[in-house]
Coordinates of C-alpha atoms in Angstrom, one line a residue:
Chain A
X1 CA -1.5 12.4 -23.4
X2 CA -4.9 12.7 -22.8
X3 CA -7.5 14.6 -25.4
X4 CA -10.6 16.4 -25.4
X5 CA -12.3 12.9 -25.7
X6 CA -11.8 11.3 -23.0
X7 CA -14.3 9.5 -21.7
X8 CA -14.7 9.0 -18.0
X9 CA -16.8 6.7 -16.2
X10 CA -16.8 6.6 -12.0
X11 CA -18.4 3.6 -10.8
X12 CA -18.9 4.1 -7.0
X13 CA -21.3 4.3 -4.1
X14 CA -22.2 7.6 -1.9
X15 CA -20.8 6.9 1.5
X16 CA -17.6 5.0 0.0
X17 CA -14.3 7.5 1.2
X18 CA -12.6 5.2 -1.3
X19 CA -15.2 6.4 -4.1
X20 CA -15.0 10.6 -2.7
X21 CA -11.2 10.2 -2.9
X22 CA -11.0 9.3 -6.4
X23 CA -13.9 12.2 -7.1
X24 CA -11.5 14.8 -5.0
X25 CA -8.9 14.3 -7.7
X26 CA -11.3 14.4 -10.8
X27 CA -12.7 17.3 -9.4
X28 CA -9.0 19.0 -8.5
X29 CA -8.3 18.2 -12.6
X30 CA -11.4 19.7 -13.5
X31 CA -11.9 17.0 -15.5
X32 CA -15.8 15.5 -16.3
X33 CA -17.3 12.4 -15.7
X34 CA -20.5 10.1 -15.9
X35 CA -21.2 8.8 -12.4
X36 CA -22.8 5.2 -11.8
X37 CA -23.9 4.8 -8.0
X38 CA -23.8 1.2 -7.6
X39 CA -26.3 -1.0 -5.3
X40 CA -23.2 -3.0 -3.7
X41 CA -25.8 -5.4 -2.3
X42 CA -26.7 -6.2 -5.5
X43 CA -23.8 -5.6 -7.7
X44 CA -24.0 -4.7 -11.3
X45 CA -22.4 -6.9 -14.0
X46 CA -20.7 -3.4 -14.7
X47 CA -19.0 -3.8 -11.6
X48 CA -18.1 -7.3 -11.7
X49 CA -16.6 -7.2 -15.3
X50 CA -14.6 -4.5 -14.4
X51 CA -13.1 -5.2 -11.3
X52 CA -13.5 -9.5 -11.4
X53 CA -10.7 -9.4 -8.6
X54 CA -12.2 -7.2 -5.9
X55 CA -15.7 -6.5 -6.8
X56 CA -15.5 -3.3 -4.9
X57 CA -15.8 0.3 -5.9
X58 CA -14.3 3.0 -6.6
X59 CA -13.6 1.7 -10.8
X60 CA -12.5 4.4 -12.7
X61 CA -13.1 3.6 -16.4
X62 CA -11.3 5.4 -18.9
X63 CA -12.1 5.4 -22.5
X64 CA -13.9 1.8 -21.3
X65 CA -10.7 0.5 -19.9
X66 CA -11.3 0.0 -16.0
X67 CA -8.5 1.1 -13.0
X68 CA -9.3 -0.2 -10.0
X69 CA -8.3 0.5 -6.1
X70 CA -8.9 4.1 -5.2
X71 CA -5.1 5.1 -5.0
X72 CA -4.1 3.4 -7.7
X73 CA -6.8 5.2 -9.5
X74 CA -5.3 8.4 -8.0
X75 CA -2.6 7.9 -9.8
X76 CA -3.7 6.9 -12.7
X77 CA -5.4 10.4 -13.0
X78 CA -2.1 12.6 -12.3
X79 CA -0.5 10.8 -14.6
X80 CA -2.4 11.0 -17.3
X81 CA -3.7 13.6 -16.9
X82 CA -0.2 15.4 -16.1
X83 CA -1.2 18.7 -18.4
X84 CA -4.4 19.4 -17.0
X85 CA -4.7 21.4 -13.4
X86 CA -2.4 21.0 -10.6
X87 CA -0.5 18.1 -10.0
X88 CA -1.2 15.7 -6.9
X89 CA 1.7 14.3 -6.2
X90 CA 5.0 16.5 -5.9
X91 CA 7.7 16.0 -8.6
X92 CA 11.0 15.5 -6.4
X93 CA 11.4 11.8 -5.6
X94 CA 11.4 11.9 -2.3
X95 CA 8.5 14.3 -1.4
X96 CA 6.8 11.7 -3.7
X97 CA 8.4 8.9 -1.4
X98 CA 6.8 10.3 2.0
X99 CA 3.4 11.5 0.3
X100 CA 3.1 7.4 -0.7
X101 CA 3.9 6.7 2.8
X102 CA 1.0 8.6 4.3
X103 CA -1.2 7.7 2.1
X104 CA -0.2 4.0 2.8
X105 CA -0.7 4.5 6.6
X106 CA -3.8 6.4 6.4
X107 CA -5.6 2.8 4.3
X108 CA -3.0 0.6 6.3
X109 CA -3.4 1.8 9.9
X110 CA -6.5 3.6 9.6
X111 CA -8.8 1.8 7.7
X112 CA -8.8 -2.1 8.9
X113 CA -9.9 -0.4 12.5
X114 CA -12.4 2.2 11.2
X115 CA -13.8 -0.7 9.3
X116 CA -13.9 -3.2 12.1
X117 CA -16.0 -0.9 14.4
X118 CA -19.0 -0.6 11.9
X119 CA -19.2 -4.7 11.4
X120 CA -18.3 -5.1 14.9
X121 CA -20.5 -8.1 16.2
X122 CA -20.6 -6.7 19.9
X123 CA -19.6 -3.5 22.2
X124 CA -16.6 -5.4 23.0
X125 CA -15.1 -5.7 19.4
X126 CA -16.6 -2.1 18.4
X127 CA -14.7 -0.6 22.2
X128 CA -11.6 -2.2 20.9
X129 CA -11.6 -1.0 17.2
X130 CA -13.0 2.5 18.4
X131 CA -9.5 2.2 20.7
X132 CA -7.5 1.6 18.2
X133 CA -8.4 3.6 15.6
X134 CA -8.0 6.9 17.9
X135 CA -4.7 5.7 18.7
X136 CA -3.5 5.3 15.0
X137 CA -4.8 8.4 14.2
X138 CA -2.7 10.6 16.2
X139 CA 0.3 9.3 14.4
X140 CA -1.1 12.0 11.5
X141 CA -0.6 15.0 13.4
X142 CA 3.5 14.1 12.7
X143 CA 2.8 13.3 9.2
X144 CA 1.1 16.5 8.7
X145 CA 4.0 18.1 10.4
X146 CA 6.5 16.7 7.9
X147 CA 4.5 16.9 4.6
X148 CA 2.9 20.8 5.1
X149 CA 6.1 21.7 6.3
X150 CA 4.5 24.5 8.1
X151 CA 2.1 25.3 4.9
X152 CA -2.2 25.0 4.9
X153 CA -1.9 21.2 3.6
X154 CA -0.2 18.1 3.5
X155 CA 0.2 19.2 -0.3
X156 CA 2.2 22.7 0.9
X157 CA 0.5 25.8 -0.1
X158 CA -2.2 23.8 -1.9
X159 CA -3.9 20.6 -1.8
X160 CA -1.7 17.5 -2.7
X161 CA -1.8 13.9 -3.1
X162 CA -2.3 13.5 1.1
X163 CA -5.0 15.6 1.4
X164 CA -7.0 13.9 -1.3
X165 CA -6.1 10.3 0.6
X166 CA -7.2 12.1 3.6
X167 CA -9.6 14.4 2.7
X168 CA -12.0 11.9 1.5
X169 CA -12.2 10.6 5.0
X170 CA -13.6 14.0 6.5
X171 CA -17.0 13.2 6.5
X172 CA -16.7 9.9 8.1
X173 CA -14.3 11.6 10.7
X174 CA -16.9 14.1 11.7
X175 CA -19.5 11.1 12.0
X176 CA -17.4 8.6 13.3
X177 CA -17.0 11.6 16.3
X178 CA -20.6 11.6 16.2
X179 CA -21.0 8.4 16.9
X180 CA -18.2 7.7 19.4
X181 CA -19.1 10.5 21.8
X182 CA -16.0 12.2 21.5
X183 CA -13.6 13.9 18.4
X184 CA -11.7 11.3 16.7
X185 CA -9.6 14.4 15.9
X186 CA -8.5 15.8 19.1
X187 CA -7.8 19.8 18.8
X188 CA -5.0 19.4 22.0
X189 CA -3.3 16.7 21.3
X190 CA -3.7 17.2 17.0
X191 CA -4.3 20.6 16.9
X192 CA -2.5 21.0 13.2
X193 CA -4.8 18.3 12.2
X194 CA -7.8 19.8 13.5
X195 CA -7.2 22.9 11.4
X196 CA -6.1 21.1 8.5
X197 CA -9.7 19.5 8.4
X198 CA -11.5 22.7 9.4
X199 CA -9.3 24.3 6.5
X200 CA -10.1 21.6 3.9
X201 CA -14.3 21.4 4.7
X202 CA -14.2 25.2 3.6
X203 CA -12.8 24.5 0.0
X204 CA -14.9 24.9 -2.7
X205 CA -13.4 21.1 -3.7
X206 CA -14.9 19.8 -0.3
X207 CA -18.2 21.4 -0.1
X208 CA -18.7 19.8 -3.6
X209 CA -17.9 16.5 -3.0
X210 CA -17.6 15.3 0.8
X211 CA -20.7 13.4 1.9
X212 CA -23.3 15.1 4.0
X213 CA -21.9 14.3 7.6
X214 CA -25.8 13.6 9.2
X215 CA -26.0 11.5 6.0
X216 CA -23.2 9.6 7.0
X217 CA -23.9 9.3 10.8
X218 CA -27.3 8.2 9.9
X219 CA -25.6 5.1 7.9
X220 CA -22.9 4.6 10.1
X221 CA -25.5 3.9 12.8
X222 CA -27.5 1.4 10.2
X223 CA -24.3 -0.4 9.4
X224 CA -23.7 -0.8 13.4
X225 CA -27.4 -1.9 14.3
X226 CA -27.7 -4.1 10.9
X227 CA -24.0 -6.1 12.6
X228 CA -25.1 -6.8 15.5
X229 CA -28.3 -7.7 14.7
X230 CA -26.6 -10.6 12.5
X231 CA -24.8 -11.7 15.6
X232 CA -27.9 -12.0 17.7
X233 CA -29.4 -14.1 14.7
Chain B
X1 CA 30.6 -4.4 -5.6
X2 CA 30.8 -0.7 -6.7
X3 CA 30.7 -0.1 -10.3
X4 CA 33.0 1.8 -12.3
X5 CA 30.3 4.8 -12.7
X6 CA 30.4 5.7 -9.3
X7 CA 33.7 5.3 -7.7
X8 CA 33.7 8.9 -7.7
X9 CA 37.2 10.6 -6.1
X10 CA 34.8 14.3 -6.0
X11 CA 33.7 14.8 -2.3
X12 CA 32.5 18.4 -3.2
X13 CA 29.2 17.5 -4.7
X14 CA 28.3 20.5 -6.4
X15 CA 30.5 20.5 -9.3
X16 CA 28.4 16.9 -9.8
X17 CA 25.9 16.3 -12.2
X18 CA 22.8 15.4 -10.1
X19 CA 22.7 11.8 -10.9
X20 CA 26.3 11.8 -9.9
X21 CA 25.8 14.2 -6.9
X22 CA 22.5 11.6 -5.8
X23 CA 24.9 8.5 -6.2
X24 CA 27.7 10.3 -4.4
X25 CA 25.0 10.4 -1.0
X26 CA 25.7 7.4 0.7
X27 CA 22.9 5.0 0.5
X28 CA 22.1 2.4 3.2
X29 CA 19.8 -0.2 3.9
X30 CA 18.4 -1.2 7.2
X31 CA 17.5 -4.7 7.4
X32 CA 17.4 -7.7 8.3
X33 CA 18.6 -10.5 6.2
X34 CA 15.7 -13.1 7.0
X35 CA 13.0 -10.6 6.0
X36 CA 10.7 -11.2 2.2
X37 CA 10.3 -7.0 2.6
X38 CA 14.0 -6.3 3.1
X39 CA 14.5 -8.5 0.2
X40 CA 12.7 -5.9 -2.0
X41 CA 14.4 -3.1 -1.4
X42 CA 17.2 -4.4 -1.8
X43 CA 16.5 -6.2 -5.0
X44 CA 15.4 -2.6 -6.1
X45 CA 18.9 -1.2 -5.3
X46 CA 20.8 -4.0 -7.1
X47 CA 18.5 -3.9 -10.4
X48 CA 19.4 -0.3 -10.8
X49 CA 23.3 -0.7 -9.7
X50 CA 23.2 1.0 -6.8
X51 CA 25.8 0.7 -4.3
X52 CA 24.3 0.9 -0.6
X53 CA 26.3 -0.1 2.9
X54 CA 23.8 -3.1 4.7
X55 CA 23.3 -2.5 7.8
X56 CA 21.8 -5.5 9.8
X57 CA 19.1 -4.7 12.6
X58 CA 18.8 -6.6 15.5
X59 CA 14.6 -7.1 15.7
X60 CA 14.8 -8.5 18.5
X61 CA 16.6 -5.2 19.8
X62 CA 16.0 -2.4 17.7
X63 CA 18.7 0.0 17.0
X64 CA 18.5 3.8 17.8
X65 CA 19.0 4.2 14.0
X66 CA 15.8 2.3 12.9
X67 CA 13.7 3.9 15.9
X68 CA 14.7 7.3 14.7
X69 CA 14.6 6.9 11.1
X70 CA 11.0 4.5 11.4
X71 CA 9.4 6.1 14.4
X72 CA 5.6 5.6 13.0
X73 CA 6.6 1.7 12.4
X74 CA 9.2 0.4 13.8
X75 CA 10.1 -1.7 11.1
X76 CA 12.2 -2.8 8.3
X77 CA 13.5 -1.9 5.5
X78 CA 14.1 1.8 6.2
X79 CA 16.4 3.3 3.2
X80 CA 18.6 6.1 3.9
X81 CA 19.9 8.2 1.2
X82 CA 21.7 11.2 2.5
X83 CA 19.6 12.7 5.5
X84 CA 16.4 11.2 3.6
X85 CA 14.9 8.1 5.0
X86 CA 12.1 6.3 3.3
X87 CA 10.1 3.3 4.7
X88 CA 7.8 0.6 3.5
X89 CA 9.2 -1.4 1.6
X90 CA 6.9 -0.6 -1.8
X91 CA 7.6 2.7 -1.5
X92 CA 11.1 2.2 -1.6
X93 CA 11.0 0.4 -4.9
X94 CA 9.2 3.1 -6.3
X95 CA 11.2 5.9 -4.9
X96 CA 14.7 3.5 -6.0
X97 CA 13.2 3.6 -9.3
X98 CA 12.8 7.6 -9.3
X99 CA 15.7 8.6 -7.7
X100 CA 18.4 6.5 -9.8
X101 CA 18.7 6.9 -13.8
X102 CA 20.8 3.6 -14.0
X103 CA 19.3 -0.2 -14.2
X104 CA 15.9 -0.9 -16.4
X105 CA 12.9 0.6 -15.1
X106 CA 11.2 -1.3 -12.3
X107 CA 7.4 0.3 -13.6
X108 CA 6.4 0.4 -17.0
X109 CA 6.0 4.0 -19.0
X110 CA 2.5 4.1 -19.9
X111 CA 0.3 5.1 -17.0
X112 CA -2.2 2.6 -17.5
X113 CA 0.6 -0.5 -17.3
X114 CA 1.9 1.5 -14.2
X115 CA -2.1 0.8 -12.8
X116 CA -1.8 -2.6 -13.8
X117 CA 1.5 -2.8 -12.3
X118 CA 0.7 -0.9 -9.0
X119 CA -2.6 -3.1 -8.5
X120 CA -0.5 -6.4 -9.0
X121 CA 2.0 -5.5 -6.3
X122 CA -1.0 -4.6 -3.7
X123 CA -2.9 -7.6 -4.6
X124 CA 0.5 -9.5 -4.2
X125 CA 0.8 -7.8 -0.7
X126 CA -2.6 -7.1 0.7
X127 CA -4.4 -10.5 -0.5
X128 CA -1.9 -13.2 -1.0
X129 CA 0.5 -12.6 2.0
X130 CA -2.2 -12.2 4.4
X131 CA -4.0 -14.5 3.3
X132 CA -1.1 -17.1 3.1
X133 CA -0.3 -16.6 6.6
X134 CA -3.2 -17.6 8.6
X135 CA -3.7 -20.7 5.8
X136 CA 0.2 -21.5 7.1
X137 CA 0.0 -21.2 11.0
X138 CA -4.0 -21.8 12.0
X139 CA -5.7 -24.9 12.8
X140 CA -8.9 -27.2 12.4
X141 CA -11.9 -24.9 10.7
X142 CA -10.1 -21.3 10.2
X143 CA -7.1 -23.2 8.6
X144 CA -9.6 -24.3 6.4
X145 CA -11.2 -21.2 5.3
X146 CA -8.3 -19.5 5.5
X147 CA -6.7 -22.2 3.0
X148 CA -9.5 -21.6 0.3
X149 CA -9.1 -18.1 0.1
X150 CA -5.2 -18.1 -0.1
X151 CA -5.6 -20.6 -2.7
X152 CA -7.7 -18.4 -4.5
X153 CA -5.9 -15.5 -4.4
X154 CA -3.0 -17.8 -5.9
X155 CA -5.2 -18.8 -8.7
X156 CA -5.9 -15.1 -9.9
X157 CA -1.8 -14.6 -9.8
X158 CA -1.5 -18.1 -11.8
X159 CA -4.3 -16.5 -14.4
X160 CA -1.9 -13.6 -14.6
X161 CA 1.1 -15.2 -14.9
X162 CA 0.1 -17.6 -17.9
X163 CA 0.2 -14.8 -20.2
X164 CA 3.3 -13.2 -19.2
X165 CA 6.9 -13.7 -18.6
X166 CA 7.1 -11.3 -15.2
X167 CA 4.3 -8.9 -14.5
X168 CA 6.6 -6.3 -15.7
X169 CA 6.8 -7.7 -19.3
X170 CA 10.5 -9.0 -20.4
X171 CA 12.3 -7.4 -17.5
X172 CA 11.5 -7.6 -13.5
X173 CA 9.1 -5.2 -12.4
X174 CA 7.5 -3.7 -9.6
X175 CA 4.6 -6.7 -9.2
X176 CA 7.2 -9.2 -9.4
X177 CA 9.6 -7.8 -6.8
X178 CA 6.4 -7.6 -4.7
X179 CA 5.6 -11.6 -5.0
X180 CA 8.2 -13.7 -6.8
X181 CA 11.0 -14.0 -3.7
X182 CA 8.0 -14.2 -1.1
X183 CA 6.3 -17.2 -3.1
X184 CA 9.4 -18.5 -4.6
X185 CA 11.8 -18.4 -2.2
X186 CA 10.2 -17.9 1.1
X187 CA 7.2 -19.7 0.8
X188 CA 8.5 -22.8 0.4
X189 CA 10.3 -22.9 4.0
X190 CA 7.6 -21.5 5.6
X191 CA 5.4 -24.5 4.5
X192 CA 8.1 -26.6 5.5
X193 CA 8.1 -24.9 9.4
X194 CA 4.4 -25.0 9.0
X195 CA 4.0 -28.6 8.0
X196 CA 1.5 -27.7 5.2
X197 CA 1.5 -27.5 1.7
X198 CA 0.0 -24.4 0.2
X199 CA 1.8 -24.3 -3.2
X200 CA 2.3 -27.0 -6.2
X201 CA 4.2 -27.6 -9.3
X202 CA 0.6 -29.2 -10.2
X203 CA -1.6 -26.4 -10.0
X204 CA 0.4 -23.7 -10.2
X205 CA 2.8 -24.1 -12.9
X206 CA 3.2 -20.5 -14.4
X207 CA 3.6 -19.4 -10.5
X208 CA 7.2 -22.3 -9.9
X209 CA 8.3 -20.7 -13.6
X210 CA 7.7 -17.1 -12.7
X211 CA 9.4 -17.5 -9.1
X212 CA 12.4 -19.9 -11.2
X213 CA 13.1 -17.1 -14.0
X214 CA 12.8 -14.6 -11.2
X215 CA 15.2 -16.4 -8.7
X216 CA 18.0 -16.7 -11.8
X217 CA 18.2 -13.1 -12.0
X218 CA 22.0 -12.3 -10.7
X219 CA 21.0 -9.2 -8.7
X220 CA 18.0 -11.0 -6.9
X221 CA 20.7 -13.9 -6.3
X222 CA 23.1 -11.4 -4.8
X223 CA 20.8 -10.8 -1.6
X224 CA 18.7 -13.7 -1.1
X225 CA 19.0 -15.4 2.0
X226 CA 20.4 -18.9 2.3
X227 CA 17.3 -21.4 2.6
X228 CA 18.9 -23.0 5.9
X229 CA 19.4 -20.2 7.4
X230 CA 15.5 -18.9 6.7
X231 CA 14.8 -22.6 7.9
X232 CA 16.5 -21.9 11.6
X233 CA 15.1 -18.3 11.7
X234 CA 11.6 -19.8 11.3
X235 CA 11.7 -23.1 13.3
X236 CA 12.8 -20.4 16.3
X237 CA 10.2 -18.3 16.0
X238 CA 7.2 -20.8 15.1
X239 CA 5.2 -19.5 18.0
X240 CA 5.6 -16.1 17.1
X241 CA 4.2 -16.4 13.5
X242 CA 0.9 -18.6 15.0
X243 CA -0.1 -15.6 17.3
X244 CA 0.8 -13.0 14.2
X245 CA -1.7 -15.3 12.2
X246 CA -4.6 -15.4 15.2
X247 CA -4.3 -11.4 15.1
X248 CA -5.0 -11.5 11.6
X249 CA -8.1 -13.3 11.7
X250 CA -11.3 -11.7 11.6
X251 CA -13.0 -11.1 15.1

């Protein structure tokens, strides 16, 4: 059960969605940290001691003990934190069950495109990762459908475990839309989804926390031009 | 098969208790019996003694069942318990090990051993299966570097594994049901489909004992496939695993 001292450490980098995730829950728990933005291009021996395995952020290090990968760190945080706030994910079994596989899909299906279009090489690997990744996403609309259950969030009447693995991505959807020329979430054929996020970018939670969306388009489009520079090289 | 505690002769389930009223909902597994995922869940099931009806999926033909039960996927295994269906294969472990008081538990108490636990069983999945599989089915240079990175990824498990009996401490755990039929039981036919060698008793000791101590286990024993019969499954669909392994590569 955890005290009054509890020492919290975030070790992360601003654009991460995997580092705003894990500060959506702390700040949901109302719980304080120390934050240390990391130079991932010239990684701290913080970083590497803590997480040897993947030297990636987000680390969450409590009381000097590090959890690494952001849902695991997720988590970590309800459950320790079980007294304090609202809890993320739901207590019956199997509300727990599909929350989990949401969460799984949206780093499973979602991610391994998203990613592949900013390190893309050429147009033609960028076209076919910017084609798939609006194709996985409109599996979401029917997993908002089954987790809100005809409530505001994923979570029901408030903000759950899903809106946290989701909600961290809002920034990076916005820019991603930005960048592509057209909305990655696509009011006719989501529109549940599209009002989720214009519902979740008005919480108090979001406007604290989400990146600035120009900030992110801005380093979305240096991430692109530094890639395919390294191909031409 | 069903024990004692829950031949129940009750049909009306509200009188139950609601472990008894859970165990009364029938629980079945769709699967198919050559598959390292279906294996979990139903290790899961068996480690906390509950009885489930199998109910073997065609792949090459999918069943209305799976297609309405796994619509996002596709896939296998897809628990059903009552009305409820739950997919993926972790999360069925995790929801087997919520939903059922009987067995040991398959995740430790304290949170931060549930961490350890959870980042095991995604390291297990996410790093050393995909990793495994290019390094198995590739050729010439990306066998190569594919090959260096499964074998490290198999060194950080052998680290682990030193120090402990299973990942879950005494008992088999959540990490273990994630690796330990893959790597000891699976593995080992793949390589021979493959022709390559990706595993040894020489350099990865605490890995054969892990996969032996985990392979003794009578409920693991009760649904692991026949080795000759994963052996003709994977000779006939060779071609099939080398174009899974060239999608996997990075473009």
């Amino acid at each position: 059960m955890a005290g009054g001292n509890d020492e919290l450490k975030l070790v992360g980098q601003w654009a991460s969605p995997f580092v705003t995730r894990v500060k959506l829950a702390l700040h949901i728990k109302g719980l304080r940290y120390e934050y240390v933005e990391e130079d991932l291009g010239n990684k701290s021996d913080l970083l590497l001691s803590c997480n040897p395995v993947h030297k990636k952020v987000p680390v969450l290090l409590h009381n000097g003990k590090p959890i690494c990968e952001s849902q695991i760190i997720v988590q970590y945080i309800d459950e320790v934190f079980a007294g304090t706030g609202p809890s993320l994910l739901p207590a019956d079994p199997y509300e727990r069950a599909v929350a989990r596989f949401w969460a799984a899909y949206i780093d499973d299906k979602l991610e391994p495109p998203w990613d592949r279009l900013f390190r893309a090489k050429t147009d033609g690997v960028r076209a076919a990762a910017m084609k798939q990744l609006f194709e996985e996403v409109e599996a979401l609309e029917g997993g908002f459908k089954e987790c809100s259950k005809g409530k505001d969030f994923f979570g029901g009447d408030s903000i759950g475990y899903v809106d946290v693995a989701l909600g961290c991505l809002v920034s990076w959807v916005k820019a991603t839309s930005v960048l592509a020329g057209a909305e990655l979430f696509d009011a006719a054929k989501m529109p549940l989804l599209t009002a989720w996020m214009e519902r979740f970018g008005e919480l108090e939670l979001a406007r604290a926390v989400l990146q600035d969306v120009d900030a992110a388009v801005e380093h979305g489009r240096m991430l692109m031009a530094k890639n395919a520079a390294r191909a031409s090289n | 098969m069903v024990p004692a505690s829950a031949s129940l002769h009750c049909h009306d389930t509200r009188s139950l208790t609601g472990t008894e009223a859970k165990m009364a909902e029938q629980v079945k597994l769709i699967g198919s019996s050559n598959s390292p995922f279906v294996h979990r869940a139903a290790v899961a099931l068996r480690l906390k003694g509950v009885p489930y009806e199998f109910i073997r999926e065609d792949m090459s033909n999918k069943s209305e069942l799976l297609l309405k039960h796994n619509p996002v996927h596709k896939k296998v295994p897809v628990l059903l318990h009552g009305d409820r269906a739950v997919c993926e294969s972790l999360v069925i472990v995790e929801y087997v090990d919520e939903a059922f008081d009987g067995g040991p538990p398959l995740l430790p108490a304290d949170p931060y051993d549930r961490a350890t636990a959870r980042f095991w069983a995604h390291f297990l999945e996410e790093k050393c299966l995909k990793s495994l599989w290019p390094a198995l089915w590739t050729e010439g240079e990306v066998q190569e570097a594919a090959m260096k990175e499964a074998r490290e990824n198999l060194a950080l498990v052998e680290e682990q594994l030193r120090e402990k009996r299973f990942f879950g401490g005494d008992s088999i755990g959540l990490a273990d049901i994630a690796g330990a039929g893959l790597l000891g039981h699976w593995v080992g036919v793949l390589e021979e489909v493959a022709g390559v060698r990706v595993l040894s008793d020489k350099e990865h000791p605490a890995l054969r004992r892990w996969a032996a101590e985990y392979l003794a286990n009578e409920a693991v024993k009760e649904c692991l496939p026949d080795r000759d019969q994963l052996l003709s499954h994977f000779s006939a669909i060779r071609d099939k695993c080398v174009s899974v392994a060239k999608s996997m590569l990075p473009k």
